[in-house]
GROMACS .gro file of C-alpha atoms in nm:
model
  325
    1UNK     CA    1   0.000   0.000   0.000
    2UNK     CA    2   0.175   0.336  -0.105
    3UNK     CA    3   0.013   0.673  -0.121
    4UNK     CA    4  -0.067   0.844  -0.460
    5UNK     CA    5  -0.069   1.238  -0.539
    6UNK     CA    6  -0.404   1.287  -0.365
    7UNK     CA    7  -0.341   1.172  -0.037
    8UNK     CA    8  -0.557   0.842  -0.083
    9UNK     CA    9  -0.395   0.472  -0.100
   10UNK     CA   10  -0.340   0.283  -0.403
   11UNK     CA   11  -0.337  -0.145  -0.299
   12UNK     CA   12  -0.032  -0.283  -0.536
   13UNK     CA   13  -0.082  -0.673  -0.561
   14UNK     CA   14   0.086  -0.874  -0.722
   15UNK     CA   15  -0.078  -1.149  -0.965
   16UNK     CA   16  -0.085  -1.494  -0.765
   17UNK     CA   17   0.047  -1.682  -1.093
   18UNK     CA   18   0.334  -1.454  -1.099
   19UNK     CA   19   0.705  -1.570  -1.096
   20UNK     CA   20   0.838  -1.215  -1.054
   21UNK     CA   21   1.126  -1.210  -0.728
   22UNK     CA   22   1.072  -0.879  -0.544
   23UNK     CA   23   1.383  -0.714  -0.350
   24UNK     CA   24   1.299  -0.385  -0.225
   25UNK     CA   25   1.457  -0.144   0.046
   26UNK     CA   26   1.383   0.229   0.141
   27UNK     CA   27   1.643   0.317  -0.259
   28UNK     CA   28   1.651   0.078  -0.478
   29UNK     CA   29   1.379  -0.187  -0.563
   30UNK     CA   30   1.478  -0.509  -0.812
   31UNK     CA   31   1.246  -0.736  -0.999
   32UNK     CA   32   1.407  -1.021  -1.121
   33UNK     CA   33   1.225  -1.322  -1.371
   34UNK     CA   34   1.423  -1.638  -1.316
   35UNK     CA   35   1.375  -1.861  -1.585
   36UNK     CA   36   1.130  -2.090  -1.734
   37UNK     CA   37   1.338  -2.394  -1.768
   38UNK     CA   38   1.185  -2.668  -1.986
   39UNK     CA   39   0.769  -2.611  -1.873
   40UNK     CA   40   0.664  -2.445  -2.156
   41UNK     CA   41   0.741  -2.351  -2.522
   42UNK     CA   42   1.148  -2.392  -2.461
   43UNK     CA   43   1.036  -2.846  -2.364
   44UNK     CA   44   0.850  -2.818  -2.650
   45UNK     CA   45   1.095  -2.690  -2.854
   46UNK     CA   46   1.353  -2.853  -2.723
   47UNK     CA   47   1.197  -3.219  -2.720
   48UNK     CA   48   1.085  -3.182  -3.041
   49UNK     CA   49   1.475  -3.080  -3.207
   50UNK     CA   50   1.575  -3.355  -2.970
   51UNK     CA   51   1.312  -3.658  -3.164
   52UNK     CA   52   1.417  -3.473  -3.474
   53UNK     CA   53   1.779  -3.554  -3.446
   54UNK     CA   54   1.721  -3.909  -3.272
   55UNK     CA   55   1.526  -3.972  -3.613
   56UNK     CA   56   1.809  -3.781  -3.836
   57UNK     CA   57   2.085  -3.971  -3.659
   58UNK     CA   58   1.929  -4.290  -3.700
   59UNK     CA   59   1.907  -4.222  -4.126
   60UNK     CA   60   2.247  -4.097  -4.105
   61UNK     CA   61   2.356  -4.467  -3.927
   62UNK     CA   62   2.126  -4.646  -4.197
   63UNK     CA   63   2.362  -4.426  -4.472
   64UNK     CA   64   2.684  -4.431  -4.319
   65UNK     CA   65   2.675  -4.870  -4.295
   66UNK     CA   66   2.483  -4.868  -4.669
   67UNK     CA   67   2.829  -4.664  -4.800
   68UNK     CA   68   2.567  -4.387  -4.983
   69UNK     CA   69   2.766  -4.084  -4.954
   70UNK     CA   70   2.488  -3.905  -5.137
   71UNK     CA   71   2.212  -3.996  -4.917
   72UNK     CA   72   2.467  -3.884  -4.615
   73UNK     CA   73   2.503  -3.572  -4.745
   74UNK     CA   74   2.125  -3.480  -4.809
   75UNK     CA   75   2.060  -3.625  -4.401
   76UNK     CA   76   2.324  -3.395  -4.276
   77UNK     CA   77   2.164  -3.112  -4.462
   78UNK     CA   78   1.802  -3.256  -4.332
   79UNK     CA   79   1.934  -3.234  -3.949
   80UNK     CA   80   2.018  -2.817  -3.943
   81UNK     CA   81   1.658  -2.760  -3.840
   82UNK     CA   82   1.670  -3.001  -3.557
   83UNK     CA   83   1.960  -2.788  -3.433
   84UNK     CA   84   1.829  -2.478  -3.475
   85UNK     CA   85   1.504  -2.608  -3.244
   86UNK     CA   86   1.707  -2.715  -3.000
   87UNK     CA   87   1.898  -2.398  -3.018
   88UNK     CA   88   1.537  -2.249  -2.939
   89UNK     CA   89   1.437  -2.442  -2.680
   90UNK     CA   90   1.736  -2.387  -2.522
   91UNK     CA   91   1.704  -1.992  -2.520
   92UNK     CA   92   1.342  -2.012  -2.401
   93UNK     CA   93   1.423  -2.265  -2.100
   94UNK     CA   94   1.736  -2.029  -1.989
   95UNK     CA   95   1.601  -1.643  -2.067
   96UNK     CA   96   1.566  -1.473  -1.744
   97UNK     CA   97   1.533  -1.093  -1.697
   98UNK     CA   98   1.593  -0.823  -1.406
   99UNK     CA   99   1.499  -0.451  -1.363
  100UNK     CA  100   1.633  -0.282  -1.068
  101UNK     CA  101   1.612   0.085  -0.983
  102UNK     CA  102   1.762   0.397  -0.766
  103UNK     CA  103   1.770   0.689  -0.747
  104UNK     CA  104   2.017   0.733  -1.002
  105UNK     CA  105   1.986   0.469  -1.277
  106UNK     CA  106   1.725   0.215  -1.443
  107UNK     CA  107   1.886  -0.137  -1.518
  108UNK     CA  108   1.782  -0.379  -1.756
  109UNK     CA  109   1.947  -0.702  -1.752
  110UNK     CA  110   1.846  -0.983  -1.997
  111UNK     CA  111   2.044  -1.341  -1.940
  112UNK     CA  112   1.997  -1.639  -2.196
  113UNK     CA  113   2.158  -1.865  -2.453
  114UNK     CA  114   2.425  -1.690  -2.541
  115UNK     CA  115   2.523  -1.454  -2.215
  116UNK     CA  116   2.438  -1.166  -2.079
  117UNK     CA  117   2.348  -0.828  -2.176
  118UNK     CA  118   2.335  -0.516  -1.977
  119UNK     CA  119   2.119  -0.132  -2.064
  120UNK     CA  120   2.078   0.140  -1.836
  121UNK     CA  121   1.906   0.512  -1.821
  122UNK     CA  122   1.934   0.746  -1.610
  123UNK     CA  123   1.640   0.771  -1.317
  124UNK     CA  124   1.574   1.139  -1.342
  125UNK     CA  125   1.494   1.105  -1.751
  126UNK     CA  126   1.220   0.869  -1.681
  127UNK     CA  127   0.908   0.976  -1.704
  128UNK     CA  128   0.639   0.703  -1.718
  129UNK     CA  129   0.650   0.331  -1.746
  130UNK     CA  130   0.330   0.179  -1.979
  131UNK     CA  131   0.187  -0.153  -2.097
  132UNK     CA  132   0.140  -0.164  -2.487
  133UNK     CA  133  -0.055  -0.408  -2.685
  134UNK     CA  134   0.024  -0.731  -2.720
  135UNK     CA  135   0.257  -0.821  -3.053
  136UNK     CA  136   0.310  -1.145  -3.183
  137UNK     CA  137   0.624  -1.298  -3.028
  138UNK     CA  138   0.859  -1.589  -3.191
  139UNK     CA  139   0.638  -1.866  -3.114
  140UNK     CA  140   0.313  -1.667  -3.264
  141UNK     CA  141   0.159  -1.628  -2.925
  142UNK     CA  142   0.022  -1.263  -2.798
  143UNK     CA  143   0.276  -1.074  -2.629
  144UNK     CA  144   0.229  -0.711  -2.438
  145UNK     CA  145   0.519  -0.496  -2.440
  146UNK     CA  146   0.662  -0.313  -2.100
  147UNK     CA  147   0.784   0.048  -2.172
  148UNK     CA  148   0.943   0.313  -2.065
  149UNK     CA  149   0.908   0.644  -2.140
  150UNK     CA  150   1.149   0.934  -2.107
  151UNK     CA  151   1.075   1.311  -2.051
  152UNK     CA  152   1.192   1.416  -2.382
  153UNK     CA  153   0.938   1.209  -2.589
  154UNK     CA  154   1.157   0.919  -2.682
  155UNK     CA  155   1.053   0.560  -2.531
  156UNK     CA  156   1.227   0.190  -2.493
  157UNK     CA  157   1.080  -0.104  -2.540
  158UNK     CA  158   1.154  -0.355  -2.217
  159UNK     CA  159   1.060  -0.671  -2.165
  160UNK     CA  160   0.728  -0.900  -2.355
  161UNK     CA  161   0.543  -1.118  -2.178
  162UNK     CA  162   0.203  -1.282  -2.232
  163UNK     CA  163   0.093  -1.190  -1.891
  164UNK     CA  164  -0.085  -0.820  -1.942
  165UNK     CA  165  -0.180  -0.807  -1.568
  166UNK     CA  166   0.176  -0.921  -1.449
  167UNK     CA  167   0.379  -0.661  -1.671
  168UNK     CA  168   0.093  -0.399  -1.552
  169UNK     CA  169   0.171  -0.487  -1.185
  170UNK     CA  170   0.553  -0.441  -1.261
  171UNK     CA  171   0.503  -0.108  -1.447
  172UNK     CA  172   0.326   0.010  -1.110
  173UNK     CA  173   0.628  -0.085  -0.861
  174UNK     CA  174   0.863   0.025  -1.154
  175UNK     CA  175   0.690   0.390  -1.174
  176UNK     CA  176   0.750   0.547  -0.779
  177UNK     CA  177   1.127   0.709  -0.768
  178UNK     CA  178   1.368   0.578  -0.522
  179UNK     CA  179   1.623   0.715  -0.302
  180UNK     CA  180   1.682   1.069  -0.206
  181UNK     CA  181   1.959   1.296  -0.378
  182UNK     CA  182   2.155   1.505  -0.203
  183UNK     CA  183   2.135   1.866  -0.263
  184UNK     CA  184   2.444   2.003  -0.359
  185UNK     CA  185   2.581   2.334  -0.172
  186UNK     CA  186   2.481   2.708  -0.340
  187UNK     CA  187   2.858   2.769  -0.321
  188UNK     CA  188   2.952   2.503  -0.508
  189UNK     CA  189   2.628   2.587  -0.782
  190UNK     CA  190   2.731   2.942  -0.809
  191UNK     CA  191   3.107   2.848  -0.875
  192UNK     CA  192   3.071   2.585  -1.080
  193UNK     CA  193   2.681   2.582  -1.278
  194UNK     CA  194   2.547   2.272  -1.426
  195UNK     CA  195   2.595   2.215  -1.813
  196UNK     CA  196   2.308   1.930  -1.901
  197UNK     CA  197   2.488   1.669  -2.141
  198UNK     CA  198   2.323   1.478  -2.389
  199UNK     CA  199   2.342   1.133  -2.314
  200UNK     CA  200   2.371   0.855  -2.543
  201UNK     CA  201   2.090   0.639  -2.342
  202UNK     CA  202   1.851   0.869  -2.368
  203UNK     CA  203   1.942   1.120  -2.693
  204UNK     CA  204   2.045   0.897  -2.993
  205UNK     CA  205   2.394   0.960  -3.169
  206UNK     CA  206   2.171   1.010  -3.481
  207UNK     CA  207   2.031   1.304  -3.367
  208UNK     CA  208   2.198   1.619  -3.340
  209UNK     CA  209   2.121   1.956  -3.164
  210UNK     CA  210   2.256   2.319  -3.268
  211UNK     CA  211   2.138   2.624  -3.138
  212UNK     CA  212   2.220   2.957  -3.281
  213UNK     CA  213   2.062   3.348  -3.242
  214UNK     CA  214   1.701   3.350  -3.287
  215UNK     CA  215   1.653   3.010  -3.357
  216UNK     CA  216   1.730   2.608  -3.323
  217UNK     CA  217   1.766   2.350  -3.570
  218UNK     CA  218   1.751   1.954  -3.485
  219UNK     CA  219   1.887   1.710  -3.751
  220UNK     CA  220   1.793   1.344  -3.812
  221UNK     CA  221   2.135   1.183  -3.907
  222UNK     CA  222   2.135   0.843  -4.111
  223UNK     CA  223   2.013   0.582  -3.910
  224UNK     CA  224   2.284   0.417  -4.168
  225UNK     CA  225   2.577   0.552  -3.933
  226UNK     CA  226   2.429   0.401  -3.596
  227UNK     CA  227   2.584   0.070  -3.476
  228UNK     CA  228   2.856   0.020  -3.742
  229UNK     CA  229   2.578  -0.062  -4.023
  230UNK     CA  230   2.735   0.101  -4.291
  231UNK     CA  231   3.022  -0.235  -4.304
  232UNK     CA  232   2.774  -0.456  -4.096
  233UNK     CA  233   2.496  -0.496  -4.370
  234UNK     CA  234   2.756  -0.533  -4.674
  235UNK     CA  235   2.963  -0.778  -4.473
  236UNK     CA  236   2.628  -1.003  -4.384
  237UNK     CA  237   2.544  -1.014  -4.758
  238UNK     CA  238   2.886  -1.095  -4.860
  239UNK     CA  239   2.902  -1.350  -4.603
  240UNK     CA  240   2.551  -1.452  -4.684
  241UNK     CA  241   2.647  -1.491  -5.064
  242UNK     CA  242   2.967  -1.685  -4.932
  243UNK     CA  243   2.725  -1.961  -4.809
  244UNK     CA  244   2.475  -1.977  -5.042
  245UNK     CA  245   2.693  -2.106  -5.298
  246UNK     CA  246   2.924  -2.292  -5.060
  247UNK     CA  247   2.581  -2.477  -4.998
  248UNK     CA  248   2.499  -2.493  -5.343
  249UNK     CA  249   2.800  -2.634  -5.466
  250UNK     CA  250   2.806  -2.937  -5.227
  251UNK     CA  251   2.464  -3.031  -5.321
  252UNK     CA  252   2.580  -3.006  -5.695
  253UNK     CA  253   2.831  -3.240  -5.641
  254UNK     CA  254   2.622  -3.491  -5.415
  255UNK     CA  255   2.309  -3.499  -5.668
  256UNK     CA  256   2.571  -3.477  -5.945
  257UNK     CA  257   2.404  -3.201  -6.143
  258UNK     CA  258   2.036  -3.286  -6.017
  259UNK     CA  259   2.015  -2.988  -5.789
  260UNK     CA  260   1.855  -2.672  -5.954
  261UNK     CA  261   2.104  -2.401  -6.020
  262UNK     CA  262   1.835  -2.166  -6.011
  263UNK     CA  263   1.778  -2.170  -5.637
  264UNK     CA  264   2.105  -2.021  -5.545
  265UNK     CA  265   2.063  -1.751  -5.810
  266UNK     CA  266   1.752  -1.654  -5.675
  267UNK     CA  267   1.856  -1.696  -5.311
  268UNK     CA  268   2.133  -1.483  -5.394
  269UNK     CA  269   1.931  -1.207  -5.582
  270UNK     CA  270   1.668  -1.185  -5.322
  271UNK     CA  271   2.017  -1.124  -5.027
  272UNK     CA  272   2.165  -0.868  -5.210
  273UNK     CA  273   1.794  -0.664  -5.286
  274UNK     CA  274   1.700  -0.688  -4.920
  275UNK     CA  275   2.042  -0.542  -4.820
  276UNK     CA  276   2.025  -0.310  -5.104
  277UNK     CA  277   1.662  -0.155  -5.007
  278UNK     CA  278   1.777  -0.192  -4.587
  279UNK     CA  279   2.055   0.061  -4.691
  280UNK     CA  280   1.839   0.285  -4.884
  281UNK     CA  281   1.584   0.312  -4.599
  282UNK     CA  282   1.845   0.391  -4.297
  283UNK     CA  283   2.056   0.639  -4.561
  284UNK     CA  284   1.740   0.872  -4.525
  285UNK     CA  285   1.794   1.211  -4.341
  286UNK     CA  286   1.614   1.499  -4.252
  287UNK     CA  287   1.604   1.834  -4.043
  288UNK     CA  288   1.386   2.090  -3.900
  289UNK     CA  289   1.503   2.455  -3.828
  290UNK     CA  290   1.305   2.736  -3.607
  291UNK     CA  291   1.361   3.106  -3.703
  292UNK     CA  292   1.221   3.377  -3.678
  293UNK     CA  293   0.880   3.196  -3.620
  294UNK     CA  294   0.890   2.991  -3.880
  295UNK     CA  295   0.904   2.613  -3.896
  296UNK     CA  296   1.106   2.449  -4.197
  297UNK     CA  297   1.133   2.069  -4.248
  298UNK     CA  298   1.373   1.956  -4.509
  299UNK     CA  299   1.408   1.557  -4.604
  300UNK     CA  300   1.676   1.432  -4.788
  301UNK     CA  301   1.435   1.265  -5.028
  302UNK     CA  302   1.196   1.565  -5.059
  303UNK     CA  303   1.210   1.840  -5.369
  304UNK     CA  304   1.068   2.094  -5.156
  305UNK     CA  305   1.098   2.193  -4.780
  306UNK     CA  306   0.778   2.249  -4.602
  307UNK     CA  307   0.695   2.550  -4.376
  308UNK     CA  308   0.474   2.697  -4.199
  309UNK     CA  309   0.443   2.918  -3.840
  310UNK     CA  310   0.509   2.827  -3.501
  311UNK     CA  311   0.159   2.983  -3.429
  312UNK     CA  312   0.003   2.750  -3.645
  313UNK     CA  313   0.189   2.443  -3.402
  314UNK     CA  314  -0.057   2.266  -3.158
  315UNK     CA  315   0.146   1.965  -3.052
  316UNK     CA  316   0.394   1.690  -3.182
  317UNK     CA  317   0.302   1.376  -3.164
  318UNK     CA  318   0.454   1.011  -3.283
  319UNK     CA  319   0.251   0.672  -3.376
  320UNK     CA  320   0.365   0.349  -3.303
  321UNK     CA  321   0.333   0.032  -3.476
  322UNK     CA  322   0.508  -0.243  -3.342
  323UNK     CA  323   0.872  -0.157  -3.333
  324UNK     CA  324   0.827   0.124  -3.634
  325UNK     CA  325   0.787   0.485  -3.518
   0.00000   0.00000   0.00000
């Protein structure tokens, strides 16, 4: 029970199917999701790659004492999807998350498969936590969406889950501020005056801010230049390519010339056009400039800027759908 802006008591409880661990003290509180294990949709995927490669090893055995290297070959192939389930199952059985917070950051940690990974924001940025609608996850099954929202606008997906009520319950022990900051001393203010700096967590490195007499100008920077795409998407399709006809080849020379050359070709067409229109989306640009009252918005794609007043300005506002803003 915790008091809300009014004076009167809100009751927080938490759902009695719930696996969420609660830590909390007077600063910092931590919700932590241990994980599934095998009850659910990781057993499932996992016993299923698991009968899948009991039945693929046992036509590999039948090839191997036959002495049809062909017939080998084409099993081997036939056994990638079992490993890719079990890869799966795995993932889902050992994905666990946590979200602690103080009074001077938000954590996210997310543990699975393949390690750890580790986000934070800064407390005093947030401004709301929220429960979106549910998406389809990876194993086509509703999902809602925990978010937070910062001050400036901007928000950050979370965590999914396909319990709305749970995520709801952790958005409302997620949303009270913890700890107390110390107030620093009017000498030390007066002597040495805070300069806000952007920070990466919460203002993108694709966005940059200039302000100049009379008026302020925000650009939108190629989303191309964010997280090393610009070699990352060339080198997947080259690598990509690399396989396709290492793949190709060995199934030309198993089915001696039986295997349709045209399936490569296309494979490899349709790699290089996806990475070709990927680059031409994120390459986009754009800016928009204040002076002297009025509001000009140029895209890099656009003939002609548009303008208009700040008078004529109501609000800003951005839509959502799924992960596209």
């Amino acid at each position: 029970m915790v008091p809300s802006q009014d004076g009167t008591f809100v009751i927080k409880v938490q759902p009695a199917r719930s696996r969420i661990e609660k830590s909390e003290t007077s600063d910092r509180i931590t919700l932590t999701m241990p994980p599934r294990g095998f009850v659910g949709v990781g057993g499932a995927y996992t016993l299923g790659a698991l009968l899948w490669l009991a039945f693929v090893g046992f036509l590999l055995f039948e090839a191997v004492r036959r002495k049809n290297r062909e017939f080998a070959v084409l099993i081997l192939v036939l056994g990638l999807p079992g490993v890719l389930g079990l890869l799966a199952g795995l993932g889902q059985a050992l994905r666990s998350w946590s979200l602690e917070r103080d009074a001077a950051w938000l954590t996210l940690r997310r543990r699975g498969l393949l390690g750890s990974v580790l986000r934070r924001w800064p407390a005093p940025d947030i401004g709301s936590f929220y429960v979106r609608d549910g998406v389809p996850g990876p194993d086509l099954s509703v999902r809602s969406q925990l978010t937070v929202g910062f001050r400036n606008g901007r928000s950050v997906d979370l965590i999914q889950d396909e319990d709305d009520e749970e995520l709801q319950w952790t958005a409302a022990m997620l949303s009270e501020s913890r700890g107390t900051r110390q107030a620093a001393s009017p000498l030390i203010l007066a002597a040495e005056p805070d300069r806000p700096r952007a920070d990466p967590a919460i203002v993108p490195t694709t966005l940059a801010c200039r302000s100049f007499e009379g008026g302020v100008e925000v650009s939108f920077l190629p989303l191309l230049r964010s997280k090393g795409l610009w070699w990352r998407l060339p080198l997947e399709a080259l690598l990509g390519t690399v396989a396709i006809v290492a793949v190709s080849v060995v199934l030309h020379a198993t089915t001696h010339g039986a295997f349709p050359s045209a399936l490569p070709r296309l494979a490899v067409f349709s790699l290089l056009g996806w990475t070709g229109w990927r680059i031409w989306v994120l390459a986009r640009s754009a800016a928009v400039r204040i002076l002297d009252g009025i509001v000009t918005v140029r895209q890099s794609r656009a003939k002609e800027p548009l303008e208009f007043g700040v008078g004529e300005v109501e609000f800003v506002q951005t839509y959502r759908v799924g992960r596209r803003t």
